[in-house]
C-alpha atoms as an extended CHARMM CRD file, in Angstrom:
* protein
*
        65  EXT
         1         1  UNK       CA            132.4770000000      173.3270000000      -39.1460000000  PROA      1               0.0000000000
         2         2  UNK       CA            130.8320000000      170.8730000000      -41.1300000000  PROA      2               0.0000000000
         3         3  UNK       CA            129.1870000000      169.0900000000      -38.5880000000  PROA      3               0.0000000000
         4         4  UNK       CA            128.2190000000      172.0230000000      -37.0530000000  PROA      4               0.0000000000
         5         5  UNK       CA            126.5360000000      173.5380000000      -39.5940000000  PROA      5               0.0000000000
         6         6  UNK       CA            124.7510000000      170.1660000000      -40.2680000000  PROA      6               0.0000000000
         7         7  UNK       CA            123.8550000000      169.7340000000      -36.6120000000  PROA      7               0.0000000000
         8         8  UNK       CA            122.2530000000      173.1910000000      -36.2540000000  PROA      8               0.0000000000
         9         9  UNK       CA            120.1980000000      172.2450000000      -39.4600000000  PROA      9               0.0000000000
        10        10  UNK       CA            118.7840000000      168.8100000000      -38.0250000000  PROA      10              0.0000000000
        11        11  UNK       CA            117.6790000000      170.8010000000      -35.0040000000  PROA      11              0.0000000000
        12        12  UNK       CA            116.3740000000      174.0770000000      -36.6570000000  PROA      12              0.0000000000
        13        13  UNK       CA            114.0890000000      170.9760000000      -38.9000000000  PROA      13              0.0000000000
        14        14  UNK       CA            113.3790000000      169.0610000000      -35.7480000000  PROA      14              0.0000000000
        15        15  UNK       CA            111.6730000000      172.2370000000      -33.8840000000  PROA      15              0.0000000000
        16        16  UNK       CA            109.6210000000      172.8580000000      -36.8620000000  PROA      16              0.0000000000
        17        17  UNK       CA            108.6090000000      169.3130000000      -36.8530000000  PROA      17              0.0000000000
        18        18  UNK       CA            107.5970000000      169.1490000000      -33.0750000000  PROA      18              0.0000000000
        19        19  UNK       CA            106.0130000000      172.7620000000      -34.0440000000  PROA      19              0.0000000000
        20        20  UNK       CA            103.5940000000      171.0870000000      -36.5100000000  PROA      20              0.0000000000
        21        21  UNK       CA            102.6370000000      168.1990000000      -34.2970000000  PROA      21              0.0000000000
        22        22  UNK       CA            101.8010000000      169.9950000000      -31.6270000000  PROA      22              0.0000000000
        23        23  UNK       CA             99.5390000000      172.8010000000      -33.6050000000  PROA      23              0.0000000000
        24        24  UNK       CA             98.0230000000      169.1580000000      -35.1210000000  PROA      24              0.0000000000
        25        25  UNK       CA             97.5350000000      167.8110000000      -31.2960000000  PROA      25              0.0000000000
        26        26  UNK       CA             95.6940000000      171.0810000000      -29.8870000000  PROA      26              0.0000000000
        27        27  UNK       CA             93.7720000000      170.6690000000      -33.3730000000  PROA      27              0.0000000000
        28        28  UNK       CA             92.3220000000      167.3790000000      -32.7730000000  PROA      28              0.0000000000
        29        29  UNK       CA             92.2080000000      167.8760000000      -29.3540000000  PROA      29              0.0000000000
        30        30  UNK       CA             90.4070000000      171.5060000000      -29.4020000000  PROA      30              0.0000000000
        31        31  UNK       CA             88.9600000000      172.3650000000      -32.1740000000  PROA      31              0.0000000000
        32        32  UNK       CA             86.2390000000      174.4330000000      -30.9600000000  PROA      32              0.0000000000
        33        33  UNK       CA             89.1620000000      177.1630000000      -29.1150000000  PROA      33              0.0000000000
        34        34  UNK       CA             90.7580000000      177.6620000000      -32.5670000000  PROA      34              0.0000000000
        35        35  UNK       CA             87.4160000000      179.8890000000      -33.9220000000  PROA      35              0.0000000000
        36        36  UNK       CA             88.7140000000      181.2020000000      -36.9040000000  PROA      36              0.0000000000
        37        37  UNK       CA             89.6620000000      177.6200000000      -38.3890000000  PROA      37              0.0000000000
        38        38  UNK       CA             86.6000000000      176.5160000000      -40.0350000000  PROA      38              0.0000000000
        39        39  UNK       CA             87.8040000000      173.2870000000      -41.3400000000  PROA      39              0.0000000000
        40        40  UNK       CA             89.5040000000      171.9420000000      -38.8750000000  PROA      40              0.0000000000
        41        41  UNK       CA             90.3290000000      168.8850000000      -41.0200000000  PROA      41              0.0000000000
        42        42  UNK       CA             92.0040000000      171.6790000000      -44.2890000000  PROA      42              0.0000000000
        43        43  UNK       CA             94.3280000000      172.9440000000      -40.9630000000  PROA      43              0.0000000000
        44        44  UNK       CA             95.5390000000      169.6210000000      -39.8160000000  PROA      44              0.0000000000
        45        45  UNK       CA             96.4670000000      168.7090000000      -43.6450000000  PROA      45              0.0000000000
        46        46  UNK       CA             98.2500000000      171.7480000000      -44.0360000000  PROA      46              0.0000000000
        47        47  UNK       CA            100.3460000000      170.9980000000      -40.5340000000  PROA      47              0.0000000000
        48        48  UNK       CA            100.9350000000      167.7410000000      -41.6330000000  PROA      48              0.0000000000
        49        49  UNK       CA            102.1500000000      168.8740000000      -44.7850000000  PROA      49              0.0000000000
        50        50  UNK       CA            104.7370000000      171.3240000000      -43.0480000000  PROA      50              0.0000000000
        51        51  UNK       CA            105.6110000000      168.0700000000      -40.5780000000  PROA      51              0.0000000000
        52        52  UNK       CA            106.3250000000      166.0930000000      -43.9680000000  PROA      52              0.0000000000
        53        53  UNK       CA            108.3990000000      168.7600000000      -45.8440000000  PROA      53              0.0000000000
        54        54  UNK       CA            110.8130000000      169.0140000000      -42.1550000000  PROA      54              0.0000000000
        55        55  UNK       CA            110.7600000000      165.3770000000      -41.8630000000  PROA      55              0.0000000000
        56        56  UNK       CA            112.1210000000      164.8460000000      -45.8170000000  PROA      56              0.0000000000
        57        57  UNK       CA            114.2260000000      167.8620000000      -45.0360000000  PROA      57              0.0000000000
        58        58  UNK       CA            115.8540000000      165.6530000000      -42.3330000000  PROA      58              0.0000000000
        59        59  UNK       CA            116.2010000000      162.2560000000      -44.5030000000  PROA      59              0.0000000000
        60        60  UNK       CA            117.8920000000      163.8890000000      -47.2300000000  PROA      60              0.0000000000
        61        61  UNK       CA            120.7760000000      165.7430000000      -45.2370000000  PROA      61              0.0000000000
        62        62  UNK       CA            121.3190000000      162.3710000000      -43.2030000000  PROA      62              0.0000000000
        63        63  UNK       CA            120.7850000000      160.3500000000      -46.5150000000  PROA      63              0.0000000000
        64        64  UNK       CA            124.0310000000      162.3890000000      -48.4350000000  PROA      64              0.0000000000
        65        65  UNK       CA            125.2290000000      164.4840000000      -45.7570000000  PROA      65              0.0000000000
């Protein structure tokens, strides 16, 4: 059950983090079809933020769990 539960975590994390990289990709790569965003630079920090917080997320369950 343990490994389970563990598993399902490191994947629930890991779609977040390929979430956030893509939303960072069509960012630099389009900026001008996301209209609302008008710092485009403010929106990839804040992805890469979220990308960072999964990624740590990750570490630490592998690191002790």
């Amino acid at each position: 059950m343990k490994e389970k539960l563990k598993q399902a975590f490191l994947s629930h994390a890991d779609g977040h983090v390929k979430k956030h990289v893509a939303n960072v990709e069509v960012l630099l790569n389009n900026p001008i079809g996301i209209a609302q965003h008008g710092d485009i630079l403010t929106e990839v920090e804040k992805e890469l933020e979220e990308v960072a917080k999964y990624e740590d997320l990750i570490n630490v369950m592998n690191k002790y769990f």
